[in-house]
Coordinates of C-alpha atoms in Angstrom, one line a residue:
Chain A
X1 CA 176.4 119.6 122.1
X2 CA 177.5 120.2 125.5
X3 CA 175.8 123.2 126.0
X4 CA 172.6 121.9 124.1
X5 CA 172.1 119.3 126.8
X6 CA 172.6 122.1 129.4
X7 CA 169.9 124.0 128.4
X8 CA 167.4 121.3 127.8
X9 CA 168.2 120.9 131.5
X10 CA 167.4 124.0 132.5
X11 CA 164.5 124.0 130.2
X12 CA 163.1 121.0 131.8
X13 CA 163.2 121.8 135.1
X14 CA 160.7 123.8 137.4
X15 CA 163.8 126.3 138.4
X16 CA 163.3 127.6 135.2
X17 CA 159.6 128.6 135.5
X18 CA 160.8 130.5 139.0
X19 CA 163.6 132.3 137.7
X20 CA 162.4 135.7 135.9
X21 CA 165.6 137.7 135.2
X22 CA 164.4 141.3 134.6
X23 CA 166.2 143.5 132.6
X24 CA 169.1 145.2 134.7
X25 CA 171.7 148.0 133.0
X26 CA 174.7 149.1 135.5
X27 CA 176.4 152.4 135.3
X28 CA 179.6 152.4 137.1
X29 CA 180.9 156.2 137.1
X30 CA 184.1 157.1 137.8
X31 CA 184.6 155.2 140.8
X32 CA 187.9 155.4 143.0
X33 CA 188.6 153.2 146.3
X34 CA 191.7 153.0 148.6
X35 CA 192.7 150.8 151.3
X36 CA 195.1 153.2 153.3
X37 CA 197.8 153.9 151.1
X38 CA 196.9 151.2 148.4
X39 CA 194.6 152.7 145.8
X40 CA 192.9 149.8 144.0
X41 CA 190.5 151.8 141.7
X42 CA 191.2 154.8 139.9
X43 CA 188.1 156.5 138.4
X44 CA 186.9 153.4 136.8
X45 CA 183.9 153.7 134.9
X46 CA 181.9 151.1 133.0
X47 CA 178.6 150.6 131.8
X48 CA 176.9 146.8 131.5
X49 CA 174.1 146.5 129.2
X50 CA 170.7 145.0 130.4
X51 CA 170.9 140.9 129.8
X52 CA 174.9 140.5 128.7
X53 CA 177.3 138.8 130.1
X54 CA 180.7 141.0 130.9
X55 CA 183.4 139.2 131.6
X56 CA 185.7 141.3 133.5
X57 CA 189.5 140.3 133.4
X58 CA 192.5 141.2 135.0
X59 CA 195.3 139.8 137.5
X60 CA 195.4 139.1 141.0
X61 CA 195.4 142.4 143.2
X62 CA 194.0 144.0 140.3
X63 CA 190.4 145.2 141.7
X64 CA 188.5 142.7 140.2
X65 CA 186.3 141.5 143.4
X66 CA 186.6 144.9 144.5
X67 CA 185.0 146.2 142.3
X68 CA 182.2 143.5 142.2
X69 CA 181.9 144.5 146.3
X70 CA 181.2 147.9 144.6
X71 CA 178.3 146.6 142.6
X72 CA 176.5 144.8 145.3
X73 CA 177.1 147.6 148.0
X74 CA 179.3 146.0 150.3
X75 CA 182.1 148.4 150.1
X76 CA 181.2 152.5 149.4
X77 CA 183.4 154.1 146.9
X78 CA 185.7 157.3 148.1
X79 CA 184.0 158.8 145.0
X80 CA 181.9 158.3 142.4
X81 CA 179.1 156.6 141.5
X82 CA 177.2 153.5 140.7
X83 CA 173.4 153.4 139.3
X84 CA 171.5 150.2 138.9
X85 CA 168.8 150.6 136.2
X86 CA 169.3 154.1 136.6
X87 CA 168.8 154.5 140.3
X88 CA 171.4 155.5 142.5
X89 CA 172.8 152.5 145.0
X90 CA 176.2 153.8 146.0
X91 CA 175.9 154.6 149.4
X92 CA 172.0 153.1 149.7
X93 CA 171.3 150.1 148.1
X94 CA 167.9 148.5 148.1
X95 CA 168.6 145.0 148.0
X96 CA 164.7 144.5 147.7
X97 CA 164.3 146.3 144.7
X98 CA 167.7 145.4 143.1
X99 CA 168.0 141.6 143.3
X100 CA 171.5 141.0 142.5
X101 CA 173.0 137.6 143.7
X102 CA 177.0 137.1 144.5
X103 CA 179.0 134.0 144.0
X104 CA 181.8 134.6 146.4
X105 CA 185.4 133.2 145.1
X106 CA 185.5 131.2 148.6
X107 CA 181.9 130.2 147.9
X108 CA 180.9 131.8 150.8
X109 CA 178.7 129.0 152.6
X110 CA 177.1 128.8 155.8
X111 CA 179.3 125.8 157.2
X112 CA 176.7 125.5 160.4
X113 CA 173.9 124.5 158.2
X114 CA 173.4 122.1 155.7
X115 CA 173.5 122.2 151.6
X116 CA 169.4 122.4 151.9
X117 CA 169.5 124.9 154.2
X118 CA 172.0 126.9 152.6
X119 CA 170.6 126.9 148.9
X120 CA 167.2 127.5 150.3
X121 CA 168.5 130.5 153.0
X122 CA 166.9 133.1 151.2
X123 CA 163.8 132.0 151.2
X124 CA 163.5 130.6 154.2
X125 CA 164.4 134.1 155.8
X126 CA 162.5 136.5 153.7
X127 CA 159.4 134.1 153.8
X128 CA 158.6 133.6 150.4
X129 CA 157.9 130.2 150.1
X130 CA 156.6 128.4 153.5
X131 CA 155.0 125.1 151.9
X132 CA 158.2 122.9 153.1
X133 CA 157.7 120.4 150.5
X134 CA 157.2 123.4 147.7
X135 CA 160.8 124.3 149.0
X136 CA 162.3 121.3 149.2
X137 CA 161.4 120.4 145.3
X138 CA 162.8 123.6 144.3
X139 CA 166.0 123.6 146.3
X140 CA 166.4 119.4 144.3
X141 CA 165.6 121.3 141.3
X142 CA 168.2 123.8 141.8
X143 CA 170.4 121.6 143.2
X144 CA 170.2 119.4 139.5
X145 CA 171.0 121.8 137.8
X146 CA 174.1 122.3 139.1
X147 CA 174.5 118.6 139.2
X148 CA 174.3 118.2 142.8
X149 CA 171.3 116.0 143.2
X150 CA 170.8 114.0 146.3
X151 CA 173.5 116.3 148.0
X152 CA 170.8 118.0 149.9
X153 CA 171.5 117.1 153.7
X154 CA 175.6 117.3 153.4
X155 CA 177.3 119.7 155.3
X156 CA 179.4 122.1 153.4
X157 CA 182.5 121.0 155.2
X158 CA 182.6 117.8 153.4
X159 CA 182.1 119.2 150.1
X160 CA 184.9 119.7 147.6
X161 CA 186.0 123.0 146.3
X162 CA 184.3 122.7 142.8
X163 CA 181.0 121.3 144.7
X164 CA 181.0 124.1 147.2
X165 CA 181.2 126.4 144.2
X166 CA 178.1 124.6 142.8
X167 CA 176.1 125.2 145.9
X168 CA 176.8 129.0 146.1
X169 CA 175.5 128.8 141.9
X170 CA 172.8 126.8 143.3
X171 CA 172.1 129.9 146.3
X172 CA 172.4 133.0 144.1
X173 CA 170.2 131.1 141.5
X174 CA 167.1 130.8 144.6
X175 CA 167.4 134.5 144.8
X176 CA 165.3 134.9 141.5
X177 CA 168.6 137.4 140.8
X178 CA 168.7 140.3 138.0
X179 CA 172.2 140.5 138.4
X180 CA 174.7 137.7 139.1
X181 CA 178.4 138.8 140.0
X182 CA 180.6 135.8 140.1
X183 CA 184.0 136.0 141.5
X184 CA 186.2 134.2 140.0
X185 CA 184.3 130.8 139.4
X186 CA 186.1 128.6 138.3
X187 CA 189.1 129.2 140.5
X188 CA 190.3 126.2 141.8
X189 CA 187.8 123.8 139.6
X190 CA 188.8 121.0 137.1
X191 CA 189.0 121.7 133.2
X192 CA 186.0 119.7 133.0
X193 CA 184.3 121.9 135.7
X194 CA 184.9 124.7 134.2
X195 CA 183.1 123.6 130.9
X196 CA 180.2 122.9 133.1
X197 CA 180.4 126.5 135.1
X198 CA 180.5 127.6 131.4
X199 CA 177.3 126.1 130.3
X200 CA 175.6 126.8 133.3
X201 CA 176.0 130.9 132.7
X202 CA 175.5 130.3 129.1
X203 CA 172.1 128.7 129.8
X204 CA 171.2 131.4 132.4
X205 CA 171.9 134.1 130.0
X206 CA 170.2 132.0 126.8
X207 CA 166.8 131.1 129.0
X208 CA 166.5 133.6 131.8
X209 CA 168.2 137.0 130.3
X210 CA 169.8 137.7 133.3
X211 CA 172.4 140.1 133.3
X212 CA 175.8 138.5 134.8
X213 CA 179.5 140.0 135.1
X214 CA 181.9 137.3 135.6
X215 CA 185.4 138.3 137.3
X216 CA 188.1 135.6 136.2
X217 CA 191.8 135.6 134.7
X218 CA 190.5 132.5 133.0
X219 CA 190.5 133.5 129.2
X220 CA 189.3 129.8 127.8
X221 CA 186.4 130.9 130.3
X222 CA 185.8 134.4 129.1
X223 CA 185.9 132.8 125.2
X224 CA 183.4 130.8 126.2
X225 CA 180.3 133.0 127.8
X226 CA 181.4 136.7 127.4
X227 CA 179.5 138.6 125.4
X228 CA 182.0 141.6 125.9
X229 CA 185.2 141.7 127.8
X230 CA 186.8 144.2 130.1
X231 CA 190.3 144.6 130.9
X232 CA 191.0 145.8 134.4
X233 CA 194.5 147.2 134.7
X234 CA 196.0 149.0 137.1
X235 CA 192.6 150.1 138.8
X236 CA 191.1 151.1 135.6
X237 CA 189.2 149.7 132.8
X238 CA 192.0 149.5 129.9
X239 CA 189.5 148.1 127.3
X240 CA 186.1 146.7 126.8
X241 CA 184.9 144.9 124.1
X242 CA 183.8 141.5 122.2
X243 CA 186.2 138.9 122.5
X244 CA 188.2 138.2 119.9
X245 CA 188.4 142.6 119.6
X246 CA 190.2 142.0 122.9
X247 CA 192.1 139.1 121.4
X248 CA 193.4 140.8 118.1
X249 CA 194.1 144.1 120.2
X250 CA 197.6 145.5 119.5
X251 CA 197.8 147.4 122.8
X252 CA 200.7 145.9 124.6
X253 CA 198.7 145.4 128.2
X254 CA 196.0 143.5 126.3
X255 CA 198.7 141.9 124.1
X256 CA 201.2 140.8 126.8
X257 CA 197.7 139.6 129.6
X258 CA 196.2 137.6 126.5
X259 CA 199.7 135.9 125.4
X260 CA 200.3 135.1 129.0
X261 CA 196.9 133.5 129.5
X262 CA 196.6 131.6 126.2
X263 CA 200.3 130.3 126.5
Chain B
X1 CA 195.8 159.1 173.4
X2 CA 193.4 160.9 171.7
X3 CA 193.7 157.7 169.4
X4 CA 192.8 155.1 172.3
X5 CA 189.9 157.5 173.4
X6 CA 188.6 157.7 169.6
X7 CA 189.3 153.9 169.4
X8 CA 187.3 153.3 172.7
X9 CA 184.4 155.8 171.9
X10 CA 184.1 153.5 168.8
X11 CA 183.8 150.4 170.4
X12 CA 181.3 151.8 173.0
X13 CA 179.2 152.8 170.2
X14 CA 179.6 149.4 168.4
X15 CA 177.9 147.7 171.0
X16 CA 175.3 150.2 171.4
X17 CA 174.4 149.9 167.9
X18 CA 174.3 146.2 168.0
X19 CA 172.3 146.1 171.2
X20 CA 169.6 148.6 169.4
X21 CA 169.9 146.2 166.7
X22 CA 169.2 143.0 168.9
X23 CA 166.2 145.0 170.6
X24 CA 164.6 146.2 167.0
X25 CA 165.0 142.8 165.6
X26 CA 163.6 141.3 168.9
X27 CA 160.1 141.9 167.1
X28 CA 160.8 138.8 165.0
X29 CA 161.3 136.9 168.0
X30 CA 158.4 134.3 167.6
X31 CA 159.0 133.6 163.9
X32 CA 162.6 132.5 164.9
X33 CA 161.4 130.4 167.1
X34 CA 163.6 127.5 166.5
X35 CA 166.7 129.4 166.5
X36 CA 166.3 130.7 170.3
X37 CA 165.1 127.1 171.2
X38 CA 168.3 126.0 169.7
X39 CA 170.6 128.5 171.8
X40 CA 168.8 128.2 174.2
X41 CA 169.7 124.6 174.8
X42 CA 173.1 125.2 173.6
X43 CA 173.7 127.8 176.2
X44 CA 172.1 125.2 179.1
X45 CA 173.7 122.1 177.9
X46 CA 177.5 123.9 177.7
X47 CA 177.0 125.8 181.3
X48 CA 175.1 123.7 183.8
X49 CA 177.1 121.0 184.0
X50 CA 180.2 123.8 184.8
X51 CA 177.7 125.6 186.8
X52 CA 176.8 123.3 189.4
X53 CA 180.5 122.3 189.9
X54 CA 181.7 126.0 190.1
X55 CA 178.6 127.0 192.2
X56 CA 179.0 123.9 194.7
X57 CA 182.6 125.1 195.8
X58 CA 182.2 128.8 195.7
X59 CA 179.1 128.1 198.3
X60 CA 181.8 125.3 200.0
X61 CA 184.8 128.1 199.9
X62 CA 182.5 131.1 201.3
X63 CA 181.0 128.4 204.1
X64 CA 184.9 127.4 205.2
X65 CA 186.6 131.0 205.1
X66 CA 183.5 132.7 206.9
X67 CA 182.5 129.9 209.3
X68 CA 185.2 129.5 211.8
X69 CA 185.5 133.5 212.2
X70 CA 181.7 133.3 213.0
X71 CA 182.3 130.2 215.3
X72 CA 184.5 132.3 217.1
X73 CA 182.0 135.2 218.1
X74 CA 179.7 132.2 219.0
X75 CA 177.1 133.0 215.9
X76 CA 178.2 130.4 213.5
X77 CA 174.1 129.9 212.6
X78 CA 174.0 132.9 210.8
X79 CA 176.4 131.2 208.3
X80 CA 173.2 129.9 206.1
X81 CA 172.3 133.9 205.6
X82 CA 175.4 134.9 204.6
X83 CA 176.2 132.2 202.0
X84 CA 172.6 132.7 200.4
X85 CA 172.7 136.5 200.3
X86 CA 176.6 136.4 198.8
X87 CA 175.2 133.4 196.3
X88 CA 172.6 135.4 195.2
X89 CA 173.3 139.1 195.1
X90 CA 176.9 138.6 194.0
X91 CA 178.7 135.5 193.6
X92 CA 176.0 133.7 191.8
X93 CA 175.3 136.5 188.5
X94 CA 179.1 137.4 188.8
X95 CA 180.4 133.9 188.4
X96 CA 177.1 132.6 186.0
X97 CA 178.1 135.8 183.6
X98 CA 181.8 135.1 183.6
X99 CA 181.5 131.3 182.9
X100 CA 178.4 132.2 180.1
X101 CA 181.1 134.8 178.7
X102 CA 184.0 132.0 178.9
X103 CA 182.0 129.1 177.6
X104 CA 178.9 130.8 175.0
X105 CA 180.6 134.2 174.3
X106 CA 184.0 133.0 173.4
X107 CA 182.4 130.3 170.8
X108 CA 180.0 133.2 169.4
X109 CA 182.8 135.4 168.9
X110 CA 184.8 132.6 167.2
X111 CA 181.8 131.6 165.1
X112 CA 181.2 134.9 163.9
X113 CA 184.6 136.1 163.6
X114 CA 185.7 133.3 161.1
X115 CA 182.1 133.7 159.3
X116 CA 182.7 137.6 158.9
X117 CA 186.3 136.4 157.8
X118 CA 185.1 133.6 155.3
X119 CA 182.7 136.1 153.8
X120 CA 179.6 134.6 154.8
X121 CA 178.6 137.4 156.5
X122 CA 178.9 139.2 153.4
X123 CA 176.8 136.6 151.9
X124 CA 174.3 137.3 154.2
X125 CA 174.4 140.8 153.5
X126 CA 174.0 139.9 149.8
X127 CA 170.7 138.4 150.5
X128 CA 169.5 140.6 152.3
X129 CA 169.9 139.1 155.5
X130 CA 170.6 141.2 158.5
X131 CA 173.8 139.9 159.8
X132 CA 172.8 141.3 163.9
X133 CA 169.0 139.2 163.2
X134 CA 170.5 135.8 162.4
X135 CA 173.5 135.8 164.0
X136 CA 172.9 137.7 167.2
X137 CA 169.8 138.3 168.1
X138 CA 168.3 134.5 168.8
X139 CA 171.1 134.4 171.1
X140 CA 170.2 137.7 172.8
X141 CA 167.0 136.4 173.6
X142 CA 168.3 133.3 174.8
X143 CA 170.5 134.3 177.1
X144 CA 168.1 137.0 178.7
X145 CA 165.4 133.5 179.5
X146 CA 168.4 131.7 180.6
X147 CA 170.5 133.1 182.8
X148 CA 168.1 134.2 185.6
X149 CA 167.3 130.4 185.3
X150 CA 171.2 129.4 185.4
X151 CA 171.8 132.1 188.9
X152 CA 169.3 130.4 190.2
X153 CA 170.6 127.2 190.2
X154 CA 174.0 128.2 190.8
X155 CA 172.3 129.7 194.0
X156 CA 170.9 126.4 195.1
X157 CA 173.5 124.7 194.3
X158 CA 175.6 127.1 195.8
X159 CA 173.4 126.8 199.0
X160 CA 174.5 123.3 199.4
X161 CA 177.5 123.6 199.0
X162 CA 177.8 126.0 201.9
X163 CA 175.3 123.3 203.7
X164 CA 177.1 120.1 203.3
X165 CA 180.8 122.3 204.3
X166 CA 178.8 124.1 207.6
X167 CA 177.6 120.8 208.5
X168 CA 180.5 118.9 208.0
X169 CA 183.8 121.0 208.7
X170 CA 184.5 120.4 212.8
X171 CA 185.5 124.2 213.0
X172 CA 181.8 125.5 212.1
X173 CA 179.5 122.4 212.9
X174 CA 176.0 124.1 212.0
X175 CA 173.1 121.4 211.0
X176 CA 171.4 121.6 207.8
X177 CA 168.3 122.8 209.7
X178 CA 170.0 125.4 211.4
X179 CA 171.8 126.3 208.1
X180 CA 168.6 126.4 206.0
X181 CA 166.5 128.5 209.0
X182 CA 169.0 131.4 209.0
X183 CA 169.3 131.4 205.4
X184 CA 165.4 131.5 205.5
X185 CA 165.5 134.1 207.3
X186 CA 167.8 136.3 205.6
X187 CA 167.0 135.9 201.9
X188 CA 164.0 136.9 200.3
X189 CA 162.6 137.4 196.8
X190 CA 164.0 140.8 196.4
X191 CA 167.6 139.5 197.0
X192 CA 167.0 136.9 194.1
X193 CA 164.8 139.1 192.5
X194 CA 168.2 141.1 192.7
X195 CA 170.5 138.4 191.5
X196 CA 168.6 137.6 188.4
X197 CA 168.4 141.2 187.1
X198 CA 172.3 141.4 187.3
X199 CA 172.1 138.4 185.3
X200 CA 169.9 139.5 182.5
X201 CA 171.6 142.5 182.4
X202 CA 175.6 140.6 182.1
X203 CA 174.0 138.3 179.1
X204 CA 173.3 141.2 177.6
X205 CA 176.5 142.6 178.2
X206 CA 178.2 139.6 177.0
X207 CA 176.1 139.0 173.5
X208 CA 176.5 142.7 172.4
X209 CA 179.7 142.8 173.0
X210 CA 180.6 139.0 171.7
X211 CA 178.4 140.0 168.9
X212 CA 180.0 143.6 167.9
X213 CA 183.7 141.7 167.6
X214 CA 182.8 139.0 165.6
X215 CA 181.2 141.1 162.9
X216 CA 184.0 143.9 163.1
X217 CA 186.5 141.4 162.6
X218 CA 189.2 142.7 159.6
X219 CA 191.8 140.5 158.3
X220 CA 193.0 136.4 158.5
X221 CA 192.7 133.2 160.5
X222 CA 194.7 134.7 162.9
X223 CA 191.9 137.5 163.6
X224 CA 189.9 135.1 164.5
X225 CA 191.7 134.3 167.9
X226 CA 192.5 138.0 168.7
X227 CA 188.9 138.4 168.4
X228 CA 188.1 136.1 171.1
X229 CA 190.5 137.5 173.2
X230 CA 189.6 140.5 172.7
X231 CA 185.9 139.7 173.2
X232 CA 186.5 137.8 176.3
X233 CA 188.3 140.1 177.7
X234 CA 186.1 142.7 177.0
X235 CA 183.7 140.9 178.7
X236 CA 185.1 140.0 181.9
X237 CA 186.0 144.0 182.6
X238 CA 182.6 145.6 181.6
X239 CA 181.0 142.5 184.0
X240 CA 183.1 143.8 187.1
X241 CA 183.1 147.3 186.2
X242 CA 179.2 147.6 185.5
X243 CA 178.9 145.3 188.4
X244 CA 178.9 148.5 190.6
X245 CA 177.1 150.5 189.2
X246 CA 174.5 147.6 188.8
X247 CA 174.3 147.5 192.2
X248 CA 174.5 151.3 193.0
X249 CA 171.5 151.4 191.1
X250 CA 169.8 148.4 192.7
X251 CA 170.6 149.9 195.8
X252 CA 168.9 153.4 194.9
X253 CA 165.8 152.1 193.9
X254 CA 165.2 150.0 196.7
X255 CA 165.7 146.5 195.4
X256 CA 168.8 145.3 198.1

């Protein structure tokens, strides 16, 4: 019922009519990374269908942002490769051909500028929209969904965690995204938050089809909006598949990561 | 060795990157309008009041340590020159880019530094925002309309200074008429001229430099106040060293 009401929301609101999620498949191709001596990812490979959801899950320190940094070209693998829809982005990516948006785990926000400002950065600096007013309704818009109305000229710094978290949703959503990476997004949020994060990716992937890979070592959150499920262990990908395949698994890494978490 | 020379080779080309960076994105000057408006009144509101003080007593100091050596050869009224000419081929640019690099560099390295740290500069990169064009380059502009305008009004200022101490100090006893005649005499446009193209060229110095730490800051919190150090330091020994050469070069093509 929960949900429901979340996606009327989105379905009533202009946001909706802006967003246009194309299609976006990822290939990840045996991709390894070191930090000095520390090797975080060891010929990882993974492929993310066009329009799912793919929670990836693992423990702290175990590459999960990494490899996200990976996706969105911010960090260059030692070797392999990564191909968005087929092109190659791992040591040039287009960022105006491949629109994929990043919720950071720290949120990431400008703290010199306000909510406004930040949620409507990208546009502002790229020039799409310059009717202010036009702007301004869509940035409210944005802003209700992620139930932030009337939050438009605080600054970041007197935000909570869980509403800074909602702001960064809020940013990556103005990007008109084909790929969302969240990092961990509930991290640090109330149960009750959480439920909302949930429905909000639900109702992205149910009214905009855009791809997203969520990195958490929340499992209630991974129930909730995975479509598939990857286990990152020890730099690789141990295991991908629906939930409750990852769930009844007998491999004793999945066993002993999903006993832990659901205990 | 070979380590500090590699480390050094890498910061020289940090900067040089950047300051090609700050040049290229230059073009979008106009559209960010606002932006260098904004720093600019950020870099005259934090320095001027600083400025006139420091300038009033370097032009004071210069006026009392020169002035009675003059008195005693009996040409005490060539004091005016030589304040103005030391106010505006040296003292002025030299001490306007070290207070610029204290006051504006030090908080642009900090800002930056704990925005690269807090991953905002990777969520600028995200959107396809270049890092260099927001964060650096209104300030780059900035600084290059505002410090020929702070040197001269550290020279002024400087010049009565050196005016009130000639005029007052019993050792030196020159009149402001006298003061202002000589100094008349002795400094002309080319000398400010001079001046103000040291100054232009220290701003630069100090935003590519400020700029190229803050964004290659790695690690913690705690970065964040090595990288000021670093970047203030930085600063304050490519401002003396190119100094020279600045005015070697001035010097060779005619403009002394």
């Amino acid at each position: 019922m929960e949900t429901n009401r979340q996606h009327r929301k989105l379905d009533n609101n202009n946001i909706i009519s802006y967003l246009s999620g194309k299609p976006v498949s990822i290939v990840v191709s045996n991709i390894s990374k070191s930090f000095g001596s520390n090797q975080v990812l060891r010929n990882l490979t993974l492929e993310v269908n066009s329009s799912e959801t793919l929670v990836i899950l693992g423990k702290s320190g175990s590459g999960k942002s990494v490899l996200l940094k990976h996706i969105i070209g911010l960090i260059s693998p030692d070797t392999g490769s990564i191909y968005i829809n087929g092109d190659n982005v791992t040591q040039q990516f287009d960022r105006a051909k491949h629109k994929v948006a990043m919720v950071f785990q720290s949120s990431a926000l400008l703290n010199s500028i306000t909510v406004k400002e930040n949620v409507a950065l990208y546009l502002k600096e790229h020039r799409i929209i310059s009717d202010e007013q036009k702007l301004s309704s869509l940035v409210s818009s944005c802003l209700s969904i992620v139930d932030l109305e009337g939050k438009e000229d605080i600054m970041p710094s007197n935000l909570s965690g869980g509403m800074k978290k909602r702001v960064a949703v809020a940013r990556a959503l103005m990007m008109n995204p084909d790929l969302i990476l969240f990092d961990e997004p509930t991290a640090g949020l109330d149960p009750m938050m959480v439920g909302n994060i949930a429905e909000l990716i639900n109702g992205l992937k149910q009214n905009v089809k855009v791809t997203q890979i969520v990195v958490t070592h929340n499992v209630n959150l991974a129930s909730k909006i995975a479509d598939r499920i990857a286990i990152l262990y020890n730099g690789k990908i141990l295991s991908i598949g629906t939930f409750d395949e990852m769930r009844l698994s007998t491999e004793p890494e999945i066993r002993q990561f999903f006993d832990s978490s659901l205990n | 060795m070979l380590k500090s020379i590699n480390s050094l080779f890498n910061i020289i080309g940090g900067i040089l990157n950047i300051l090609t960076e700050s040049i290229y994105w230059s073009k979008d000057c106009i559209i960010n309008r606002d932006k260098i408006y904004f720093q600019i009144l950020n870099i005259g509101s934090n320095t001027i009041p600083v400025a006139a003080l420091i300038s009033l007593f370097i032009g004071g100091v210069l006026a009392l340590q020169t002035g009675p050596q003059l008195a005693a050869f009996g040409i005490e009224e060539n004091i005016g020159g030589i304040v103005g000419l030391s106010m505006v081929k040296e003292l002025g640019p030299v001490m306007a880019a070290i207070l610029v690099a204290g006051r504006i560099g030090s908080a642009m390295t900090a800002e930056i530094s704990s925005m690269t740290v807090y991953e905002e500069v990777d969520a600028l990169k995200t959107m396809d925002i270049n890092p260099v064009k927001y964060l650096v380059m209104p300030r780059f502009i900035a600084v290059i309309l505002v410090m020929p305008i702070l040197v001269v009004f550290m020279d002024v200022v400087g010049w009565f200074g050196g005016a009130a101490v000639s005029s007052a100090n019993q050792d030196i006893h020159v009149a402001y008429s006298i003061y202002f005649k000589n100094l008349k005499e002795l400094v002309d446009f080319i000398a400010v001229l001079n001046g103000m193209i040291k100054s232009v060229f220290f701003g630069i110095l100090i935003i590519t430099i400020c700029g190229y730490v803050g964004l290659s800051t790695k690690g913690g919190p705690r970065e964040i106040g090595t990288s000021v150090t670093k970047a203030v330091v930085l600063c304050f020994v490519s401002i003396l060293i190119s100094d020279y050469f600045i005015t070697r070069f001035l010097f060779l093509i005619g403009l002394d």
